[in-house]
Amino acid sequence: DGGITQSPKYLFRKEGQNVTLSCEQNLNHDAMYWYRQDPGQGLRLIYYSQIVNDFQKGDIAEGYSVSREKKESFPLTVTSAQKNPTAFYLCASSIAQGAGELFFGEGSRLTVL
Amino acid sequence: QQQVKQSPQSLIVQKGGISIINCAYENTAFDYFPWYQQFPGKGPALLIAIRPDVSEKKEGRFTISFNKSAKQFSLHIMDSQPGDSATYFCAAISPYFGNEKLTFGTGTRLTIIP
């Protein structure tokens, strides 16, 4: 089955630690995205990538970093510089940048202790 | 201009009733308006979408109504069922706005009660 796989589903981190969330897709999509979801705030875009080896900051990129070395993979690192990292993180892909249909993974819930 | 305003934030509807969620936008360059449905602990999934050349689109019990002059669009769920309980997001995109990414509303948590 084609889709987006995010791991881990749940992650606990101590303050001051970096953590990397994995996102893999087998849909052969060019564009990939990372969103952060907090209660009452909807979906906020962290980073997006239109093509391999290229990515752009979204609305809330501070404290996060990404890489896009392979078409299938778009990992997100939550760094210690992110002041409030506890959230639900969603990875998505679309056939191309500008497509209105995004395919989402099941999310990763990060809790900072 | 990039905002999409969604209301209400939460909605409780009795089983069999009509659920209505509203969205408004400012950017007249938006030309695709999808709705996403998200169940707890899952990622959102595309439910239904509309382009501004039509005023209504229906898929089963779900209908989008679009008012171009008022820059508003809404989701109607007829004969609402407990299985429809989820969070719904409206969104909009313009391929001509530059960075070509979806702008989401803040979401509506819908609860259908027996």
Short mmCIF file of C-alpha atoms in Angstrom, two decimals:
data_model
loop_
_atom_site.label_atom_id
_atom_site.label_comp_id
_atom_site.label_asym_id
_atom_site.label_seq_id
_atom_site.Cartn_x
_atom_site.Cartn_y
_atom_site.Cartn_z
CA ASP A 1 0.00 0.00 0.00
CA GLY A 2 1.28 3.45 -0.87
CA GLY A 3 1.44 6.03 1.84
CA ILE A 4 3.38 8.09 4.33
CA THR A 5 5.09 6.44 7.26
CA GLN A 6 6.07 8.47 10.29
CA SER A 7 8.11 7.19 13.20
CA PRO A 8 8.16 7.06 16.08
CA LYS A 9 4.49 7.50 16.92
CA TYR A 10 5.30 8.65 20.45
CA LEU A 11 8.54 10.19 21.64
CA PHE A 12 9.67 11.59 24.95
CA ARG A 13 12.64 13.90 25.19
CA LYS A 14 14.45 15.67 27.94
CA GLU A 15 14.95 19.39 27.68
CA GLY A 16 18.13 20.28 25.81
CA GLN A 17 18.12 17.21 23.59
CA ASN A 18 17.72 17.16 19.84
CA VAL A 19 15.33 14.63 18.37
CA THR A 20 14.75 13.50 14.79
CA LEU A 21 11.36 12.47 13.46
CA SER A 22 11.31 10.19 10.45
CA CYS A 23 9.04 10.56 7.42
CA GLU A 24 9.10 8.18 4.46
CA GLN A 25 6.76 8.10 1.46
CA ASN A 26 6.35 5.57 -1.34
CA LEU A 27 3.89 7.62 -3.38
CA ASN A 28 6.59 8.94 -5.72
CA HIS A 29 5.59 12.47 -4.73
CA ASP A 30 7.94 15.36 -5.38
CA ALA A 31 6.77 17.67 -2.58
CA MET A 32 6.94 16.96 1.14
CA TYR A 33 5.91 19.00 4.16
CA TRP A 34 6.15 19.11 7.94
CA TYR A 35 3.33 20.57 10.01
CA ARG A 36 2.95 21.15 13.71
CA GLN A 37 -0.46 20.78 15.32
CA ASP A 38 -1.39 22.32 18.65
CA PRO A 39 -4.92 22.42 20.11
CA GLY A 40 -6.90 25.36 18.77
CA GLN A 41 -4.15 26.45 16.38
CA GLY A 42 -4.75 24.26 13.39
CA LEU A 43 -1.89 23.13 11.20
CA ARG A 44 1.19 25.31 11.04
CA LEU A 45 3.81 24.73 8.35
CA ILE A 46 7.36 24.18 9.58
CA TYR A 47 9.30 23.30 6.42
CA TYR A 48 8.54 22.09 2.94
CA SER A 49 10.50 20.65 0.05
CA GLN A 50 9.63 20.76 -3.61
CA ILE A 51 12.43 18.54 -4.80
CA VAL A 52 15.43 16.58 -3.58
CA ASN A 53 18.20 18.69 -2.03
CA ASP A 54 15.96 21.73 -1.79
CA PHE A 55 13.71 22.93 1.03
CA GLN A 56 12.16 26.16 2.29
CA LYS A 57 11.16 27.51 5.66
CA GLY A 58 7.50 27.60 6.48
CA ASP A 59 5.75 29.84 8.99
CA ILE A 60 7.37 28.44 12.16
CA ALA A 61 10.81 27.13 11.14
CA GLU A 62 12.78 28.47 14.12
CA GLY A 63 14.23 25.66 16.21
CA TYR A 64 13.74 23.03 13.50
CA SER A 65 15.90 21.64 10.70
CA VAL A 66 15.26 19.28 7.80
CA SER A 67 17.07 17.48 5.00
CA ARG A 68 15.91 16.03 1.71
CA GLU A 69 18.66 13.74 0.44
CA LYS A 70 16.25 11.24 -1.10
CA LYS A 71 12.89 11.73 -2.77
CA GLU A 72 11.27 9.29 -0.35
CA SER A 73 12.58 10.77 2.88
CA PHE A 74 12.15 14.09 4.69
CA PRO A 75 13.33 13.85 8.31
CA LEU A 76 12.65 16.66 10.78
CA THR A 77 15.01 17.48 13.63
CA VAL A 78 13.58 19.31 16.61
CA THR A 79 16.54 21.07 18.14
CA SER A 80 17.11 22.28 21.67
CA ALA A 81 16.55 25.80 20.35
CA GLN A 82 12.83 25.09 19.90
CA LYS A 83 11.32 26.66 23.01
CA ASN A 84 8.07 24.77 23.11
CA PRO A 85 8.54 21.50 21.24
CA THR A 86 5.75 19.45 22.82
CA ALA A 87 3.27 18.96 19.97
CA PHE A 88 1.81 16.60 17.39
CA TYR A 89 3.94 16.60 14.23
CA LEU A 90 2.50 15.69 10.85
CA CYS A 91 4.39 14.88 7.68
CA ALA A 92 2.64 15.17 4.32
CA SER A 93 3.38 14.85 0.64
CA SER A 94 1.81 15.99 -2.61
CA ILE A 95 2.40 15.05 -6.19
CA ALA A 96 3.94 18.48 -6.77
CA GLN A 97 4.27 21.81 -5.08
CA GLY A 98 1.02 23.71 -5.52
CA ALA A 99 -1.19 20.62 -5.49
CA GLY A 100 -4.15 21.05 -3.21
CA GLU A 101 -4.31 17.45 -2.11
CA LEU A 102 -1.89 16.52 0.62
CA PHE A 103 -1.43 12.98 1.87
CA PHE A 104 -0.64 12.91 5.58
CA GLY A 105 1.10 10.40 7.78
CA GLU A 106 -0.36 9.35 11.12
CA GLY A 107 1.76 11.79 13.07
CA SER A 108 4.37 11.74 15.79
CA ARG A 109 3.57 13.00 19.26
CA LEU A 110 6.58 14.57 20.93
CA THR A 111 6.55 15.27 24.65
CA VAL A 112 9.37 17.15 26.33
CA LEU A 113 9.80 16.22 29.97
CA GLN B 1 -4.39 38.16 2.96
CA GLN B 2 -3.17 34.60 3.36
CA GLN B 3 -5.57 33.78 6.19
CA VAL B 4 -8.52 31.44 6.09
CA LYS B 5 -10.89 32.05 8.99
CA GLN B 6 -12.90 29.06 10.18
CA SER B 7 -15.87 28.88 12.52
CA PRO B 8 -17.10 27.56 14.85
CA GLN B 9 -14.18 26.19 16.83
CA SER B 10 -16.36 23.36 18.13
CA LEU B 11 -19.79 22.06 17.22
CA ILE B 12 -22.17 19.55 18.76
CA VAL B 13 -24.94 18.15 16.58
CA GLN B 14 -27.52 15.52 17.24
CA LYS B 15 -27.46 12.35 15.18
CA GLY B 16 -29.43 12.85 11.99
CA GLY B 17 -29.00 16.61 12.05
CA ILE B 18 -27.10 18.92 9.69
CA SER B 19 -23.59 20.02 10.62
CA ILE B 20 -22.42 23.30 9.10
CA ILE B 21 -18.86 24.65 9.23
CA ASN B 22 -17.98 27.99 7.68
CA CYS B 23 -14.79 29.47 6.25
CA ALA B 24 -13.93 32.90 4.89
CA TYR B 25 -10.90 34.12 2.96
CA GLU B 26 -9.46 37.38 1.69
CA ASN B 27 -7.10 36.39 -1.10
CA THR B 28 -9.07 36.40 -4.34
CA ALA B 29 -6.27 34.49 -6.05
CA PHE B 30 -7.19 31.31 -4.15
CA ASP B 31 -8.60 28.86 -6.67
CA TYR B 32 -8.89 25.52 -4.88
CA PHE B 33 -10.69 24.94 -1.61
CA PRO B 34 -10.36 21.51 0.02
CA TRP B 35 -11.77 20.22 3.28
CA TYR B 36 -9.82 17.78 5.39
CA GLN B 37 -11.16 15.40 8.03
CA GLN B 38 -9.03 14.29 10.96
CA PHE B 39 -9.84 11.58 13.48
CA PRO B 40 -8.13 11.63 16.90
CA GLY B 41 -4.54 10.45 16.76
CA LYS B 42 -4.53 10.30 12.96
CA GLY B 43 -3.39 12.55 10.16
CA PRO B 44 -5.93 14.62 8.19
CA ALA B 45 -7.34 13.20 4.97
CA LEU B 46 -8.91 14.99 2.03
CA LEU B 47 -12.70 14.83 2.28
CA ILE B 48 -14.02 16.99 -0.55
CA ALA B 49 -12.82 19.98 -2.55
CA ILE B 50 -14.22 22.69 -4.82
CA ARG B 51 -12.99 25.21 -7.37
CA PRO B 52 -14.57 28.67 -7.60
CA ASP B 53 -16.19 28.07 -10.98
CA VAL B 54 -19.01 26.13 -9.29
CA SER B 55 -21.24 27.15 -6.38
CA GLU B 56 -21.82 23.71 -4.93
CA LYS B 57 -20.28 20.26 -4.88
CA LYS B 58 -21.87 17.23 -3.32
CA GLU B 59 -20.35 13.88 -2.44
CA GLY B 60 -22.70 11.61 -0.56
CA ARG B 61 -23.74 13.33 2.65
CA PHE B 62 -21.05 16.01 2.32
CA THR B 63 -21.65 19.24 0.39
CA ILE B 64 -19.46 22.29 -0.12
CA SER B 65 -21.28 25.55 -0.79
CA PHE B 66 -19.17 28.31 -2.32
CA ASN B 67 -19.99 32.02 -2.48
CA LYS B 68 -17.35 33.73 -4.58
CA SER B 69 -18.66 37.27 -4.14
CA ALA B 70 -18.73 36.92 -0.35
CA LYS B 71 -15.42 35.01 -0.31
CA GLN B 72 -16.95 32.32 1.84
CA PHE B 73 -17.36 28.58 1.63
CA SER B 74 -18.95 26.07 3.91
CA LEU B 75 -19.16 22.35 4.57
CA HIS B 76 -22.56 20.79 5.18
CA ILE B 77 -22.87 17.29 6.56
CA MET B 78 -26.38 15.94 6.11
CA ASP B 79 -27.82 13.21 8.33
CA SER B 80 -24.81 13.53 10.64
CA GLN B 81 -23.63 10.27 12.20
CA PRO B 82 -21.46 9.50 15.24
CA GLY B 83 -18.77 8.29 12.85
CA ASP B 84 -18.55 11.86 11.50
CA SER B 85 -17.17 13.03 14.86
CA ALA B 86 -13.78 14.44 13.94
CA THR B 87 -11.91 17.68 13.44
CA TYR B 88 -12.52 19.38 10.10
CA PHE B 89 -10.14 21.82 8.44
CA CYS B 90 -10.91 24.06 5.52
CA ALA B 91 -8.02 25.16 3.34
CA ALA B 92 -7.21 27.21 0.28
CA ILE B 93 -4.42 27.46 -2.24
CA SER B 94 -3.42 29.61 -5.14
CA PRO B 95 -0.83 28.41 -7.60
CA TYR B 96 -0.22 32.02 -8.52
CA PHE B 97 0.52 33.38 -5.07
CA GLY B 98 4.21 32.63 -5.15
CA ASN B 99 5.08 29.87 -2.76
CA GLU B 100 2.12 27.65 -3.60
CA LYS B 101 1.20 26.02 -0.34
CA LEU B 102 -2.06 25.29 1.38
CA THR B 103 -3.38 27.76 3.91
CA PHE B 104 -5.42 25.98 6.57
CA GLY B 105 -8.21 27.21 8.81
CA THR B 106 -7.86 26.61 12.55
CA GLY B 107 -10.17 23.60 12.59
CA THR B 108 -13.62 22.68 13.93
CA ARG B 109 -14.08 19.85 16.37
CA LEU B 110 -17.38 18.19 15.49
CA THR B 111 -19.16 15.91 17.94
CA ILE B 112 -22.27 14.00 16.92
CA ILE B 113 -24.37 12.90 19.88
CA PRO B 114 -26.98 10.10 19.80
#
